[in-house]
Amino acid sequence: MIDNLLLGFSTALTPENLLWCFVGVLAGTIIGLLPGLGSTTGVAVLLPLTLAFEPVTALIMLAGIYYGAQYGGTITSVLISTPGEASSVVTTLDGYQMARKGRAGAALAIAAIGSFVAAIFSLIVLMAIAPPFAQFALKFGPIENLAIMILGLATIVSFSGDSKLRGFAMAVLGLLLATVGLDAATGTARFTGDNVNLFSGIPFVEVMIGLFAVGEVMYQLRIGAAEPIRARFRDLVITKSELRRSVGPIGRGSVIGFLLGCLPGAGSTLASFIAYGVEKRVSPHKDEFGKGAIEGVAAPESANNAAANANFVPTLTLGIPGGGTTAVLLGAFTIYGLQPGPLLFESQPDLVWGLLVSFFIGNVMLLVLNLPLAPLFAQMLRIPYVYLYPLILFTSFVGAYSIDNNMFSVWVVFFSGVAGYLMKLYGLPMAPLVLGLVIGPLFEKALTQTSALGDGNLLVIFTRPIAVVVLALAVLLAAGPSLASRLRRRRLPTA
Amino acid sequence: MSHLTSLRRSGEAMLYAAIALLGLVAAVVGSGYGMFGEGGRIGPGFLPVVAGALTAALCASVAVGVVRRAAHGEPEPSIEPVPDIDSTGRSEKQRVLNLWVVFGLTLVALLLVQVVGFLAAFGLLVLVISAVVEKQNVVKSLVITTAALAVVYLLFGLFLGVPLPGGMLGLGTEA
């Protein structure tokens, strides 16, 4: 282990690798700041630039773009309620509310600290137990994945507060919208109206931009609350009490993120939602959630960053991409003539350990870069809203266009913006809708495969121990609190 | 209760009812895709039918709850209270008008993309909103618009190579 680490440091600490790691982190942060452009697009777009590099240097830079973009997306989630990726959606709930109260700097700082701690934690675990953990993750077949997604949906119900029914309704609506497009198993076109743009489904990044960014602008115009935020510079710095409150959420978020991040698919998004749900359940400041609780930023940000690193467990050890960005990175490995899988650790130790150590260095760079910059980024909110909101509209539409280079994406943003405005005005919860839309295709795939494994009998799910444990957790999370309070009420008259 | 709050409450009930109807229609249409396939395995219509029916049932239940609470004069937990006059002195009527104007201008900008190109259409949108709708200083608005166009051109057009449509004027970044 120590020898491997030393080998990794000697590879990652060359001036050339340090420079490109920094360039990757910086470029990633900038890309993450642009609405619609997440880490997957960033890595895909900049991949050709790295073809002339040594493989290890290229991968270090691309990995830097990956986690840099994650943080860049957080900045826009907090400042203008525009999540860069689905995994940052839940950060907007409390991060944006903190920003509206003049605490944007603190929200960004805790996101940077939480992301850093989670990254370091997940790296240590990744270095120590990646191969055996990957073998364990292999036990997660379609049935277990289905159970995990049900757990994710149950989390939504649990954190919808007074509006559990509304949250559940919106999550199911999200699942329904996710069925638009060609059915993966049979190729049947569903709800497409013969529009080819809809064959691959409703594009969720565009929906996210519309719901959160455009919808928020319209809502602010309607309620007239959009004043510039006049926070003093010292108000933008995180306080000791906020740091203390964030320790637990960062720890729990890191563990949840790592565990779910090892699973291929929507690991990061589910992890951030579940971490938020768990925090809302255990926090002594439950009432502040949704109104600007620092735990509501610390937990999901730690979770999605831990998950982003954990995505590398199946990628490096099994050659199975953990998410969209690691799928592109897997492609990069192949371009450089490398074959990810169990033998990679043996055949290319300098590359693997150099890459893993570069994550550590990159995350230090990200923290050093972003912690002092957090209050400065937050100063952006001092721009009068009358100038800011046309710019938000402009960047949202141009960001949407750049995803697929077509006007269909732009129109999706426009109509989702109208839907987002109506949802905000009438108090319909948006985060569950997005989660339903994001996990919908994976949920249906797991459901179809489970049905096939059980020869049409979905109860086969109860024959798998891991799935049963996860389902029991889901039931506890969704129904536990109301059952407990009902029991308490029943006991009271007899007491 | 303010006029706006009462309007929003009935709007909320109507919105949930509309989504319930959408769910119902989706369930009916979805049943045409085939609920079950070979050997009783689920087919392409299974999730649309189940999710559609659940959406319809849940949203109808929420809508009924909203109407029932309104009839009993109980407060609605999901609706944030809004003042009739905002901090800048704008009345509800002015705010609604402002919203419709911005909504219309955005729609016009989207339609103009094919004619004048993406950058020109959205440059005009930013300028018109800040200088005309929000009545801000014209020079300041021009400076902000130019800076925004330059940043978008550099980042999206040059750095990321996004082929922004130039319209009939050819003012885009298409090759």
PDB file of C-alpha atoms in Angstrom, chain B residues 7 15 21 30 32 43 45-46 60-61 66-67 69 74 85 100 105 121 135 137 141 143 154 156-158 172-173:
ATOM      1  CA  LEU B   7     -56.117  32.693  -6.512  1.00  0.00           C
ATOM      2  CA  LEU B  15     -53.027  22.282 -11.595  1.00  0.00           C
ATOM      3  CA  LEU B  21     -56.121  14.088 -16.040  1.00  0.00           C
ATOM      4  CA  GLY B  30     -50.130   3.307 -22.234  1.00  0.00           C
ATOM      5  CA  GLY B  32     -52.287   0.222 -25.829  1.00  0.00           C
ATOM      6  CA  GLY B  43     -44.282  -5.068 -21.395  1.00  0.00           C
ATOM      7  CA  GLY B  45     -47.115  -0.375 -21.387  1.00  0.00           C
ATOM      8  CA  PHE B  46     -46.662  -1.560 -17.795  1.00  0.00           C
ATOM      9  CA  ALA B  60     -56.727  13.866  -7.624  1.00  0.00           C
ATOM     10  CA  SER B  61     -56.399  13.147  -3.910  1.00  0.00           C
ATOM     11  CA  VAL B  66     -56.811  21.462  -1.269  1.00  0.00           C
ATOM     12  CA  VAL B  67     -60.484  22.133  -2.069  1.00  0.00           C
ATOM     13  CA  ARG B  69     -59.074  22.714   3.250  1.00  0.00           C
ATOM     14  CA  GLU B  74     -57.569  25.990   6.803  1.00  0.00           C
ATOM     15  CA  ILE B  85     -47.213  45.200  -2.833  1.00  0.00           C
ATOM     16  CA  TRP B 100     -46.112  38.557 -19.331  1.00  0.00           C
ATOM     17  CA  LEU B 105     -40.052  38.833 -25.258  1.00  0.00           C
ATOM     18  CA  ALA B 121     -31.649  37.389 -30.710  1.00  0.00           C
ATOM     19  CA  LYS B 135     -36.006  51.077 -17.356  1.00  0.00           C
ATOM     20  CA  ASN B 137     -29.565  53.193 -17.779  1.00  0.00           C
ATOM     21  CA  SER B 141     -27.463  48.034 -20.285  1.00  0.00           C
ATOM     22  CA  VAL B 143     -22.194  47.511 -21.681  1.00  0.00           C
ATOM     23  CA  LEU B 154     -15.645  33.157 -26.274  1.00  0.00           C
ATOM     24  CA  PHE B 156     -19.372  28.559 -26.111  1.00  0.00           C
ATOM     25  CA  GLY B 157     -18.316  29.545 -29.638  1.00  0.00           C
ATOM     26  CA  LEU B 158     -14.535  29.518 -29.480  1.00  0.00           C
ATOM     27  CA  GLY B 172     -23.279  32.814 -35.408  1.00  0.00           C
ATOM     28  CA  THR B 173     -20.400  30.459 -34.736  1.00  0.00           C
TER      29      THR B 173
END
